[in-house]
PDB file of C-alpha atoms in Angstrom:
ATOM      1  CA  MET A  24     144.787  55.569  95.771  1.00 58.00           C
ATOM      2  CA  THR A  25     144.554  57.904  99.295  1.00 67.00           C
ATOM      3  CA  LYS A  26     141.807  60.414 100.851  1.00 62.00           C
ATOM      4  CA  ASP A  27     143.747  63.348  99.493  1.00 73.00           C
ATOM      5  CA  THR A  28     144.219  61.884  96.471  1.00 81.00           C
ATOM      6  CA  ARG A  29     140.277  60.707  95.569  1.00 82.00           C
ATOM      7  CA  TYR A  30     139.299  64.494  97.150  1.00 86.00           C
ATOM      8  CA  ASP A  31     142.103  65.964  94.811  1.00 88.00           C
ATOM      9  CA  ALA A  32     140.474  64.017  91.601  1.00 88.00           C
ATOM     10  CA  ALA A  33     137.260  65.049  92.670  1.00 87.00           C
ATOM     11  CA  ARG A  34     138.113  68.454  93.385  1.00 90.00           C
ATOM     12  CA  ALA A  35     139.236  68.614  89.601  1.00 93.00           C
ATOM     13  CA  ALA A  36     136.281  67.105  88.124  1.00 92.00           C
ATOM     14  CA  LEU A  37     134.195  69.091  90.084  1.00 95.00           C
ATOM     15  CA  GLU A  38     135.104  72.101  89.063  1.00 95.00           C
ATOM     16  CA  ALA A  39     135.661  71.753  85.263  1.00 94.00           C
ATOM     17  CA  ASP A  40     132.207  72.076  85.376  1.00 95.00           C
ATOM     18  CA  ILE A  41     132.345  75.010  87.331  1.00 96.00           C
ATOM     19  CA  ASP A  42     134.710  76.767  84.992  1.00 96.00           C
ATOM     20  CA  ASP A  43     132.270  76.392  82.024  1.00 96.00           C
ATOM     21  CA  TYR A  44     129.632  77.890  83.734  1.00 96.00           C
ATOM     22  CA  LEU A  45     130.938  80.766  84.265  1.00 96.00           C
ATOM     23  CA  ALA A  46     132.135  81.531  81.241  1.00 96.00           C
ATOM     24  CA  HIS A  47     128.696  80.813  80.227  1.00 95.00           C
ATOM     25  CA  LEU A  48     127.511  83.172  83.043  1.00 94.00           C
ATOM     26  CA  ALA A  49     130.240  86.335  81.476  1.00 94.00           C
ATOM     27  CA  HIS A  50     130.035  85.077  77.763  1.00 93.00           C
ATOM     28  CA  VAL A  51     126.521  84.401  77.030  1.00 92.00           C
ATOM     29  CA  ARG A  52     124.374  85.741  79.650  1.00 90.00           C
ATOM     30  CA  ARG A  53     126.873  89.092  79.796  1.00 90.00           C
ATOM     31  CA  ALA A  54     126.815  88.835  83.864  1.00 90.00           C
ATOM     32  CA  SER A  55     128.686  91.253  85.986  1.00 90.00           C
ATOM     33  CA  THR A  56     131.942  90.519  87.498  1.00 90.00           C
ATOM     34  CA  HIS A  57     129.750  91.184  91.230  1.00 90.00           C
ATOM     35  CA  THR A  58     127.708  88.517  89.630  1.00 91.00           C
ATOM     36  CA  ILE A  59     129.636  86.220  88.349  1.00 94.00           C
ATOM     37  CA  ASP A  60     132.474  86.526  91.422  1.00 94.00           C
ATOM     38  CA  GLY A  61     129.299  85.128  94.026  1.00 94.00           C
ATOM     39  CA  TYR A  62     128.350  82.388  91.921  1.00 96.00           C
ATOM     40  CA  ALA A  63     132.597  81.432  91.453  1.00 96.00           C
ATOM     41  CA  ARG A  64     132.617  81.721  95.049  1.00 96.00           C
ATOM     42  CA  ASP A  65     129.266  80.043  96.008  1.00 96.00           C
ATOM     43  CA  LEU A  66     129.694  76.908  94.176  1.00 97.00           C
ATOM     44  CA  ALA A  67     133.442  76.678  94.785  1.00 96.00           C
ATOM     45  CA  MET A  68     132.344  76.027  98.321  1.00 95.00           C
ATOM     46  CA  ALA A  69     130.160  73.108  97.266  1.00 96.00           C
ATOM     47  CA  ALA A  70     132.740  71.280  95.156  1.00 96.00           C
ATOM     48  CA  ASP A  71     134.847  71.423  98.548  1.00 95.00           C
ATOM     49  CA  TYR A  72     132.322  70.248 100.337  1.00 95.00           C
ATOM     50  CA  PHE A  73     131.087  67.855  98.141  1.00 95.00           C
ATOM     51  CA  ALA A  74     134.333  66.832  96.954  1.00 94.00           C
ATOM     52  CA  ASP A  75     135.619  66.002 100.458  1.00 92.00           C
ATOM     53  CA  ARG A  76     132.527  63.299 100.738  1.00 92.00           C
ATOM     54  CA  GLY A  77     134.069  61.327  97.903  1.00 92.00           C
ATOM     55  CA  ILE A  78     131.150  63.003  95.424  1.00 94.00           C
ATOM     56  CA  ALA A  79     133.173  63.349  92.164  1.00 93.00           C
ATOM     57  CA  ALA A  80     130.430  64.122  89.608  1.00 95.00           C
ATOM     58  CA  TRP A  81     127.731  66.780  90.114  1.00 96.00           C
ATOM     59  CA  PRO A  82     124.983  64.590  89.114  1.00 96.00           C
ATOM     60  CA  ARG A  83     126.024  62.366  92.026  1.00 96.00           C
ATOM     61  CA  VAL A  84     124.942  65.007  93.858  1.00 96.00           C
ATOM     62  CA  ALA A  85     121.240  64.341  95.654  1.00 96.00           C
ATOM     63  CA  THR A  86     118.977  66.874  97.387  1.00 95.00           C
ATOM     64  CA  ALA A  87     120.318  65.255 100.673  1.00 95.00           C
ATOM     65  CA  ASP A  88     123.819  66.001 100.089  1.00 95.00           C
ATOM     66  CA  VAL A  89     122.590  70.038  98.888  1.00 96.00           C
ATOM     67  CA  ARG A  90     120.834  69.987 102.967  1.00 94.00           C
ATOM     68  CA  GLU A  91     123.749  68.108 104.408  1.00 95.00           C
ATOM     69  CA  LEU A  92     125.535  71.102 103.057  1.00 95.00           C
ATOM     70  CA  LEU A  93     123.322  74.080 103.967  1.00 94.00           C
ATOM     71  CA  ALA A  94     123.034  72.383 107.449  1.00 92.00           C
ATOM     72  CA  ALA A  95     126.663  72.627 107.903  1.00 93.00           C
ATOM     73  CA  ARG A  96     127.325  76.065 106.264  1.00 93.00           C
ATOM     74  CA  HIS A  97     124.202  77.302 109.410  1.00 90.00           C
ATOM     75  CA  ARG A  98     126.037  75.574 111.910  1.00 90.00           C
ATOM     76  CA  SER A  99     129.156  76.981 110.962  1.00 92.00           C
ATOM     77  CA  GLY A 100     127.201  80.897 111.354  1.00 89.00           C
ATOM     78  CA  ALA A 101     126.022  81.374 107.806  1.00 90.00           C
ATOM     79  CA  LYS A 102     123.435  83.982 107.292  1.00 88.00           C
ATOM     80  CA  PRO A 103     120.498  83.089 106.055  1.00 86.00           C
ATOM     81  CA  THR A 104     121.093  85.246 103.194  1.00 86.00           C
ATOM     82  CA  SER A 105     124.361  83.806 102.853  1.00 91.00           C
ATOM     83  CA  LEU A 106     122.489  80.505 102.683  1.00 92.00           C
ATOM     84  CA  ALA A 107     119.764  81.537  99.943  1.00 91.00           C
ATOM     85  CA  ARG A 108     122.675  82.476  97.883  1.00 93.00           C
ATOM     86  CA  LEU A 109     124.501  79.429  98.031  1.00 95.00           C
ATOM     87  CA  ALA A 110     120.928  77.136  97.512  1.00 94.00           C
ATOM     88  CA  SER A 111     120.532  79.765  94.420  1.00 94.00           C
ATOM     89  CA  ALA A 112     123.412  79.605  92.611  1.00 95.00           C
ATOM     90  CA  LEU A 113     123.420  75.642  93.022  1.00 96.00           C
ATOM     91  CA  ARG A 114     119.929  75.660  91.641  1.00 96.00           C
ATOM     92  CA  SER A 115     120.721  78.249  88.516  1.00 96.00           C
ATOM     93  CA  PHE A 116     124.178  76.207  88.319  1.00 97.00           C
ATOM     94  CA  TYR A 117     122.120  72.093  87.552  1.00 97.00           C
ATOM     95  CA  LEU A 118     119.966  74.325  85.573  1.00 96.00           C
ATOM     96  CA  TRP A 119     122.563  74.749  83.071  1.00 97.00           C
ATOM     97  CA  GLN A 120     123.552  71.371  83.439  1.00 96.00           C
ATOM     98  CA  MET A 121     120.130  70.035  82.395  1.00 96.00           C
ATOM     99  CA  ARG A 122     119.960  72.344  79.502  1.00 95.00           C
ATOM    100  CA  GLN A 123     123.837  70.893  77.959  1.00 95.00           C
ATOM    101  CA  GLY A 124     122.675  67.371  78.615  1.00 95.00           C
ATOM    102  CA  ARG A 125     125.291  66.480  82.222  1.00 95.00           C
ATOM    103  CA  ALA A 126     123.102  66.043  84.455  1.00 94.00           C
ATOM    104  CA  GLU A 127     119.050  64.908  84.488  1.00 94.00           C
ATOM    105  CA  SER A 128     117.804  66.724  87.927  1.00 95.00           C
ATOM    106  CA  ASN A 129     118.095  69.506  89.713  1.00 96.00           C
ATOM    107  CA  PRO A 130     119.535  68.727  93.623  1.00 96.00           C
ATOM    108  CA  ALA A 131     118.736  71.901  94.786  1.00 95.00           C
ATOM    109  CA  ALA A 132     115.236  72.247  93.202  1.00 94.00           C
ATOM    110  CA  ASP A 133     112.654  71.732  95.888  1.00 90.00           C
ATOM    111  CA  VAL A 134     115.779  73.123  99.114  1.00 90.00           C
ATOM    112  CA  ARG A 135     114.673  75.919 100.816  1.00 84.00           C
ATOM    113  CA  PRO A 136     117.140  77.943 103.294  1.00 77.00           C
ATOM    114  CA  PRO A 137     116.067  79.246 106.645  1.00 72.00           C
ATOM    115  CA  LYS A 138     114.085  82.295 105.791  1.00 69.00           C
ATOM    116  CA  LYS A 139     115.524  85.935 106.443  1.00 63.00           C
ATOM    117  CA  PRO A 140     113.740  87.899 109.136  1.00 60.00           C
ATOM    118  CA  ALA A 141     112.382  90.709 107.405  1.00 56.00           C
ATOM    119  CA  GLN A 142     114.220  94.153 107.690  1.00 60.00           C
ATOM    120  CA  LEU A 143     113.024  97.597 106.126  1.00 56.00           C
ATOM    121  CA  PRO A 144     115.441  99.266 104.472  1.00 61.00           C
ATOM    122  CA  GLU A 145     116.914 102.051 106.271  1.00 71.00           C
ATOM    123  CA  THR A 146     116.196 105.412 105.331  1.00 72.00           C
ATOM    124  CA  ILE A 147     116.892 109.799 105.488  1.00 76.00           C
ATOM    125  CA  ASP A 148     115.089 111.857 107.691  1.00 77.00           C
ATOM    126  CA  VAL A 149     114.125 114.768 104.578  1.00 80.00           C
ATOM    127  CA  ASP A 150     115.309 117.515 106.219  1.00 82.00           C
ATOM    128  CA  ASP A 151     118.426 115.870 106.873  1.00 84.00           C
ATOM    129  CA  LEU A 152     119.311 115.222 103.215  1.00 81.00           C
ATOM    130  CA  ALA A 153     118.102 118.777 102.176  1.00 83.00           C
ATOM    131  CA  ARG A 154     120.958 119.570 104.792  1.00 87.00           C
ATOM    132  CA  MET A 155     123.151 117.614 102.996  1.00 85.00           C
ATOM    133  CA  LEU A 156     122.766 117.856  99.677  1.00 86.00           C
ATOM    134  CA  ASP A 157     122.596 121.577 100.109  1.00 89.00           C
ATOM    135  CA  ALA A 158     126.326 122.246 101.243  1.00 89.00           C
ATOM    136  CA  THR A 159     128.363 123.879  99.035  1.00 91.00           C
ATOM    137  CA  PRO A 160     131.613 121.758  97.107  1.00 92.00           C
ATOM    138  CA  GLY A 161     135.041 122.981  97.642  1.00 88.00           C
ATOM    139  CA  ASP A 162     137.364 121.089  95.065  1.00 94.00           C
ATOM    140  CA  THR A 163     136.937 119.818  92.135  1.00 95.00           C
ATOM    141  CA  LEU A 164     136.605 115.737  93.761  1.00 95.00           C
ATOM    142  CA  GLU A 165     134.231 117.550  95.501  1.00 95.00           C
ATOM    143  CA  ILE A 166     131.445 119.266  92.767  1.00 96.00           C
ATOM    144  CA  ARG A 167     132.407 115.211  91.307  1.00 96.00           C
ATOM    145  CA  ASP A 168     130.730 114.158  94.827  1.00 94.00           C
ATOM    146  CA  HIS A 169     127.883 116.577  95.162  1.00 95.00           C
ATOM    147  CA  ALA A 170     126.479 115.568  91.450  1.00 95.00           C
ATOM    148  CA  LEU A 171     127.120 111.602  92.290  1.00 93.00           C
ATOM    149  CA  LEU A 172     124.957 112.412  95.587  1.00 91.00           C
ATOM    150  CA  GLU A 173     122.404 114.361  93.847  1.00 91.00           C
ATOM    151  CA  LEU A 174     121.673 111.963  91.175  1.00 89.00           C
ATOM    152  CA  PHE A 175     121.725 109.450  93.147  1.00 87.00           C
ATOM    153  CA  TYR A 176     118.599 111.235  95.189  1.00 85.00           C
ATOM    154  CA  THR A 177     116.718 112.413  91.910  1.00 83.00           C
ATOM    155  CA  ALA A 178     116.557 108.694  90.266  1.00 82.00           C
ATOM    156  CA  GLY A 179     117.322 106.140  92.794  1.00 81.00           C
ATOM    157  CA  ILE A 180     119.550 104.543  90.634  1.00 84.00           C
ATOM    158  CA  ARG A 181     122.159 101.870  91.686  1.00 85.00           C
ATOM    159  CA  LEU A 182     125.330 102.004  92.298  1.00 88.00           C
ATOM    160  CA  ALA A 183     126.574 100.027  89.245  1.00 90.00           C
ATOM    161  CA  GLU A 184     123.995 101.815  87.587  1.00 89.00           C
ATOM    162  CA  ALA A 185     125.597 105.890  88.169  1.00 90.00           C
ATOM    163  CA  VAL A 186     129.497 104.525  87.438  1.00 92.00           C
ATOM    164  CA  GLY A 187     128.166 102.485  84.498  1.00 93.00           C
ATOM    165  CA  LEU A 188     127.100 106.014  83.240  1.00 94.00           C
ATOM    166  CA  ASP A 189     128.771 107.452  80.154  1.00 96.00           C
ATOM    167  CA  LEU A 190     128.856 110.810  78.777  1.00 95.00           C
ATOM    168  CA  GLY A 191     126.680 110.020  75.908  1.00 94.00           C
ATOM    169  CA  ASP A 192     123.409 108.607  78.504  1.00 95.00           C
ATOM    170  CA  LEU A 193     123.215 112.034  80.346  1.00 93.00           C
ATOM    171  CA  ASP A 194     120.719 114.373  78.657  1.00 92.00           C
ATOM    172  CA  LEU A 195     120.629 117.619  80.918  1.00 92.00           C
ATOM    173  CA  ALA A 196     118.103 119.061  78.149  1.00 91.00           C
ATOM    174  CA  ALA A 197     115.432 116.783  78.417  1.00 89.00           C
ATOM    175  CA  GLY A 198     115.813 116.029  82.263  1.00 89.00           C
ATOM    176  CA  GLU A 199     117.076 112.561  82.020  1.00 89.00           C
ATOM    177  CA  ALA A 200     119.607 109.439  82.044  1.00 89.00           C
ATOM    178  CA  ARG A 201     119.829 106.351  80.783  1.00 90.00           C
ATOM    179  CA  VAL A 202     120.479 103.758  83.410  1.00 86.00           C
ATOM    180  CA  LEU A 203     121.359  99.881  81.886  1.00 86.00           C
ATOM    181  CA  GLY A 204     120.270  98.495  85.319  1.00 79.00           C
ATOM    182  CA  LYS A 205     119.893  94.357  86.473  1.00 79.00           C
ATOM    183  CA  GLY A 206     119.321  91.897  83.550  1.00 77.00           C
ATOM    184  CA  ASN A 207     120.483  94.649  80.794  1.00 81.00           C
ATOM    185  CA  ARG A 208     117.626  95.998  81.349  1.00 79.00           C
ATOM    186  CA  GLN A 209     118.128  99.695  80.325  1.00 83.00           C
ATOM    187  CA  ARG A 210     115.682 102.757  81.503  1.00 85.00           C
ATOM    188  CA  SER A 211     115.729 106.096  81.277  1.00 83.00           C
ATOM    189  CA  VAL A 212     115.361 107.993  84.790  1.00 84.00           C
ATOM    190  CA  PRO A 213     114.829 111.659  85.444  1.00 83.00           C
ATOM    191  CA  VAL A 214     117.181 114.606  86.632  1.00 88.00           C
ATOM    192  CA  GLY A 215     115.456 116.950  88.384  1.00 86.00           C
ATOM    193  CA  ARG A 216     116.511 120.483  88.574  1.00 89.00           C
ATOM    194  CA  ARG A 217     118.806 121.121  91.043  1.00 90.00           C
ATOM    195  CA  ALA A 218     120.479 117.276  90.254  1.00 90.00           C
ATOM    196  CA  ALA A 219     121.323 119.273  86.605  1.00 93.00           C
ATOM    197  CA  ALA A 220     122.435 122.483  88.459  1.00 94.00           C
ATOM    198  CA  ALA A 221     124.970 120.340  89.902  1.00 95.00           C
ATOM    199  CA  LEU A 222     126.007 118.311  86.856  1.00 96.00           C
ATOM    200  CA  GLN A 223     126.305 121.009  84.928  1.00 96.00           C
ATOM    201  CA  ASN A 224     128.874 121.901  87.860  1.00 96.00           C
ATOM    202  CA  TRP A 225     130.706 118.594  87.214  1.00 97.00           C
ATOM    203  CA  LEU A 226     130.516 118.082  83.111  1.00 97.00           C
ATOM    204  CA  ALA A 227     132.566 122.184  83.268  1.00 96.00           C
ATOM    205  CA  GLU A 228     135.146 119.869  85.313  1.00 96.00           C
ATOM    206  CA  ARG A 229     135.159 117.176  84.267  1.00 96.00           C
ATOM    207  CA  PRO A 230     137.580 117.447  81.491  1.00 96.00           C
ATOM    208  CA  GLY A 231     140.489 118.510  83.873  1.00 94.00           C
ATOM    209  CA  LEU A 232     140.363 114.983  85.554  1.00 94.00           C
ATOM    210  CA  ALA A 233     139.539 112.929  82.420  1.00 94.00           C
ATOM    211  CA  ALA A 234     142.053 110.490  80.484  1.00 94.00           C
ATOM    212  CA  GLU A 235     141.842 110.906  76.834  1.00 92.00           C
ATOM    213  CA  ASN A 236     138.929 108.902  74.802  1.00 93.00           C
ATOM    214  CA  GLU A 237     137.266 108.339  78.454  1.00 95.00           C
ATOM    215  CA  THR A 238     133.461 107.773  77.810  1.00 96.00           C
ATOM    216  CA  ALA A 239     132.253 107.963  81.651  1.00 96.00           C
ATOM    217  CA  LEU A 240     130.210 110.519  82.892  1.00 96.00           C
ATOM    218  CA  PHE A 241     132.372 110.260  86.482  1.00 96.00           C
ATOM    219  CA  VAL A 242     135.705 110.099  86.982  1.00 96.00           C
ATOM    220  CA  SER A 243     138.211 109.022  89.629  1.00 95.00           C
ATOM    221  CA  GLN A 244     141.953 111.375  89.723  1.00 93.00           C
ATOM    222  CA  ARG A 245     143.292 108.673  87.553  1.00 94.00           C
ATOM    223  CA  GLY A 246     141.238 109.542  84.379  1.00 95.00           C
ATOM    224  CA  THR A 247     139.394 106.571  84.264  1.00 95.00           C
ATOM    225  CA  ARG A 248     136.594 105.240  85.550  1.00 96.00           C
ATOM    226  CA  LEU A 249     135.381 105.858  88.648  1.00 93.00           C
ATOM    227  CA  SER A 250     135.118 102.456  91.238  1.00 92.00           C
ATOM    228  CA  ARG A 251     131.917 101.572  93.341  1.00 89.00           C
ATOM    229  CA  SER A 252     134.290 101.141  96.587  1.00 90.00           C
ATOM    230  CA  SER A 253     135.608 105.049  95.702  1.00 91.00           C
ATOM    231  CA  VAL A 254     131.757 106.043  95.539  1.00 91.00           C
ATOM    232  CA  ALA A 255     130.971 104.861  98.924  1.00 88.00           C
ATOM    233  CA  ARG A 256     134.119 105.950 100.328  1.00 90.00           C
ATOM    234  CA  ARG A 257     133.215 109.411  99.025  1.00 91.00           C
ATOM    235  CA  MET A 258     130.138 109.485  99.650  1.00 87.00           C
ATOM    236  CA  GLU A 259     130.551 108.618 103.467  1.00 88.00           C
ATOM    237  CA  ARG A 260     133.118 111.931 104.088  1.00 89.00           C
ATOM    238  CA  TRP A 261     131.096 114.419 102.707  1.00 88.00           C
ATOM    239  CA  ALA A 262     128.189 112.831 105.058  1.00 85.00           C
ATOM    240  CA  ILE A 263     130.173 112.918 108.264  1.00 88.00           C
ATOM    241  CA  ALA A 264     131.851 116.522 106.675  1.00 87.00           C
ATOM    242  CA  GLN A 265     128.104 117.369 106.860  1.00 85.00           C
ATOM    243  CA  GLY A 266     127.091 116.451 110.048  1.00 84.00           C
ATOM    244  CA  LEU A 267     124.620 113.474 108.660  1.00 82.00           C
ATOM    245  CA  PRO A 268     123.714 111.949 111.537  1.00 75.00           C
ATOM    246  CA  VAL A 269     123.482 108.810 110.630  1.00 77.00           C
ATOM    247  CA  HIS A 270     125.352 106.309 107.920  1.00 79.00           C
ATOM    248  CA  LEU A 271     125.282 106.616 104.629  1.00 82.00           C
ATOM    249  CA  HIS A 272     125.897 104.587 101.167  1.00 79.00           C
ATOM    250  CA  PRO A 273     125.109 104.411  98.119  1.00 81.00           C
ATOM    251  CA  HIS A 274     122.073 102.011  98.568  1.00 78.00           C
ATOM    252  CA  LYS A 275     120.151 104.435 101.729  1.00 83.00           C
ATOM    253  CA  LEU A 276     120.465 107.297  98.932  1.00 81.00           C
ATOM    254  CA  ARG A 277     117.903 104.698  96.819  1.00 80.00           C
ATOM    255  CA  HIS A 278     115.792 103.597  99.306  1.00 79.00           C
ATOM    256  CA  SER A 279     115.138 106.730 100.462  1.00 80.00           C
ATOM    257  CA  PHE A 280     114.376 108.139  96.884  1.00 77.00           C
ATOM    258  CA  ALA A 281     111.609 105.674  96.959  1.00 76.00           C
ATOM    259  CA  THR A 282     110.230 106.301 100.504  1.00 75.00           C
ATOM    260  CA  HIS A 283     109.648 109.725  99.673  1.00 67.00           C
ATOM    261  CA  MET A 284     108.029 109.057  96.366  1.00 69.00           C
ATOM    262  CA  LEU A 285     105.837 106.955  97.993  1.00 62.00           C
ATOM    263  CA  GLU A 286     104.969 108.891 100.512  1.00 63.00           C
ATOM    264  CA  SER A 287     104.204 111.717  99.009  1.00 60.00           C
ATOM    265  CA  SER A 288     103.029 110.071  95.268  1.00 60.00           C
ATOM    266  CA  ALA A 289     101.393 106.675  96.318  1.00 56.00           C
ATOM    267  CA  ASP A 290     101.762 105.435  92.642  1.00 61.00           C
ATOM    268  CA  LEU A 291     103.459 102.218  93.928  1.00 62.00           C
ATOM    269  CA  ARG A 292     103.510 101.285  90.185  1.00 68.00           C
ATOM    270  CA  ALA A 293     105.487 104.419  88.945  1.00 65.00           C
ATOM    271  CA  VAL A 294     107.888 103.988  91.602  1.00 65.00           C
ATOM    272  CA  GLN A 295     108.715 100.367  90.488  1.00 68.00           C
ATOM    273  CA  GLU A 296     109.126 102.202  87.057  1.00 66.00           C
ATOM    274  CA  LEU A 297     112.015 104.702  88.663  1.00 66.00           C
ATOM    275  CA  LEU A 298     113.628 101.881  90.428  1.00 68.00           C
ATOM    276  CA  GLY A 299     114.073  99.894  87.272  1.00 65.00           C
ATOM    277  CA  HIS A 300     112.222  96.810  89.309  1.00 60.00           C
ATOM    278  CA  ALA A 301     111.234  94.056  86.965  1.00 55.00           C
ATOM    279  CA  ASN A 302     108.620  92.412  89.957  1.00 62.00           C
ATOM    280  CA  ILE A 303     106.290  94.804  91.839  1.00 59.00           C
ATOM    281  CA  ALA A 304     106.636  92.322  94.989  1.00 58.00           C
ATOM    282  CA  THR A 305     110.214  94.398  95.032  1.00 54.00           C
ATOM    283  CA  THR A 306     109.062  97.776  94.800  1.00 53.00           C
ATOM    284  CA  GLN A 307     106.100  96.605  97.966  1.00 55.00           C
ATOM    285  CA  ILE A 308     108.677  96.656 100.980  1.00 59.00           C
ATOM    286  CA  TYR A 309     108.379  99.908 100.424  1.00 58.00           C
ATOM    287  CA  THR A 310     104.000 100.254 101.228  1.00 55.00           C
ATOM    288  CA  HIS A 311     105.481  98.175 104.353  1.00 54.00           C
ATOM    289  CA  LEU A 312     108.313 101.152 105.375  1.00 48.00           C
ATOM    290  CA  ASP A 313     105.471 103.648 105.043  1.00 49.00           C
ATOM    291  CA  PHE A 314     103.203 101.667 107.543  1.00 46.00           C
ATOM    292  CA  ALA A 315     106.231 101.499 109.312  1.00 48.00           C
ATOM    293  CA  HIS A 316     106.862 105.693 109.548  1.00 49.00           C
ATOM    294  CA  LEU A 317     102.718 106.124 109.884  1.00 44.00           C
ATOM    295  CA  ALA A 318     102.370 103.858 112.603  1.00 49.00           C
ATOM    296  CA  ARG A 319     105.067 105.994 115.135  1.00 52.00           C
ATOM    297  CA  VAL A 320     103.378 108.624 114.076  1.00 46.00           C
ATOM    298  CA  TYR A 321     100.270 106.944 115.291  1.00 45.00           C
ATOM    299  CA  ASP A 322     101.893 106.006 118.486  1.00 55.00           C
ATOM    300  CA  ALA A 323     103.854 109.280 119.212  1.00 57.00           C
ATOM    301  CA  ALA A 324     100.241 111.562 118.423  1.00 52.00           C
ATOM    302  CA  HIS A 325      96.773 109.765 118.993  1.00 46.00           C
ATOM    303  CA  PRO A 326      95.277 109.664 122.577  1.00 52.00           C
ATOM    304  CA  ARG A 327      94.580 106.167 122.619  1.00 47.00           C
ATOM    305  CA  ALA A 328      97.333 104.923 121.198  1.00 46.00           C
ATOM    306  CA  THR A 329      98.550 101.711 123.175  1.00 50.00           C
ATOM    307  CA  ASN A 330     102.820 102.591 122.973  1.00 47.00           C
ATOM    308  CA  ARG A 331     101.898 106.355 124.741  1.00 42.00           C
ATOM    309  CA  GLY A 332     103.457 106.659 127.941  1.00 43.00           C
ATOM    310  CA  ASP A 333     100.361 109.157 129.051  1.00 41.00           C
ATOM    311  CA  THR A 334      98.538 108.696 131.707  1.00 38.00           C
ATOM    312  CA  ALA A 335      94.978 106.731 131.133  1.00 38.00           C
ATOM    313  CA  ASP A 336      91.840 107.203 131.513  1.00 38.00           C
ATOM    314  CA  THR A 337      90.339 106.285 134.903  1.00 35.00           C
ATOM    315  CA  GLU A 338      87.243 107.165 135.069  1.00 36.00           C
ATOM    316  CA  GLY A 339      85.814 104.061 133.654  1.00 36.00           C
ATOM    317  CA  THR A 340      83.060 105.466 131.164  1.00 32.00           C
ATOM    318  CA  ASP A 341      82.185 104.573 127.865  1.00 34.00           C
ATOM    319  CA  ALA A 342      80.974 107.327 125.588  1.00 34.00           C
TER     320      ALA A 342
END
């Protein structure tokens, strides 16, 4: 048997288990298409690597093999986030294998990829946001886009949550919307006065675009549910037209919502609930962001701040 033949046989054997796992994610876990596609890419990459080394069954993979895979990916230039996702995909896959009786141990359990450098989420200045949102929309599509922008900022929802909204999820009389978040967790989010007015304007225009029996709140020119990529493109177009000085994407509005809420209220638990975070540790990054803002203010204003460019006191006396 040639090396290519051995590789093909090993790859096919490894792929069979991957296909079963992806079916489990889709039909039992009801994971999103985005999540399933990510697992498919990462596990296919791992299968390629292991098959090339003559490993034809997942139980034969050792912890050292997983570490070597991550090291090889790191040498090829993969980012820490990609390595973390790959390790997580393998850990989850092996947990399923063990539950199915297909593997006795999880070789990825104790493997930790290089840590990614801590990065604070980018936000938009309140005044810049106000100028952008106060612009008057022109045509029907701009009325829809304006309603989306207001909703993102009033409720801090994710992109997938916004495009997944149906008409029945919106209750303007109560000032709230019902969204389906990560892990199929449902929550209610507030809809502020300005967002409600923008949504009312869109609901008046929507029948002219929506296809018959379409339930989506936000629809495209074709009358069907608006896609995530379309939202991102239209949002950037709006920002450029209004002269926003920074790049705009849906998650930046979510970050801005969380930061501005925390700066005003200092209620971390409330912000956690509004964002739909299962773990408050995820929300705590915004406390670091708030401190970074305060530190900049301090450096700019305090007479004893070390970062100020003012001339130091040279008299040498102590109070």
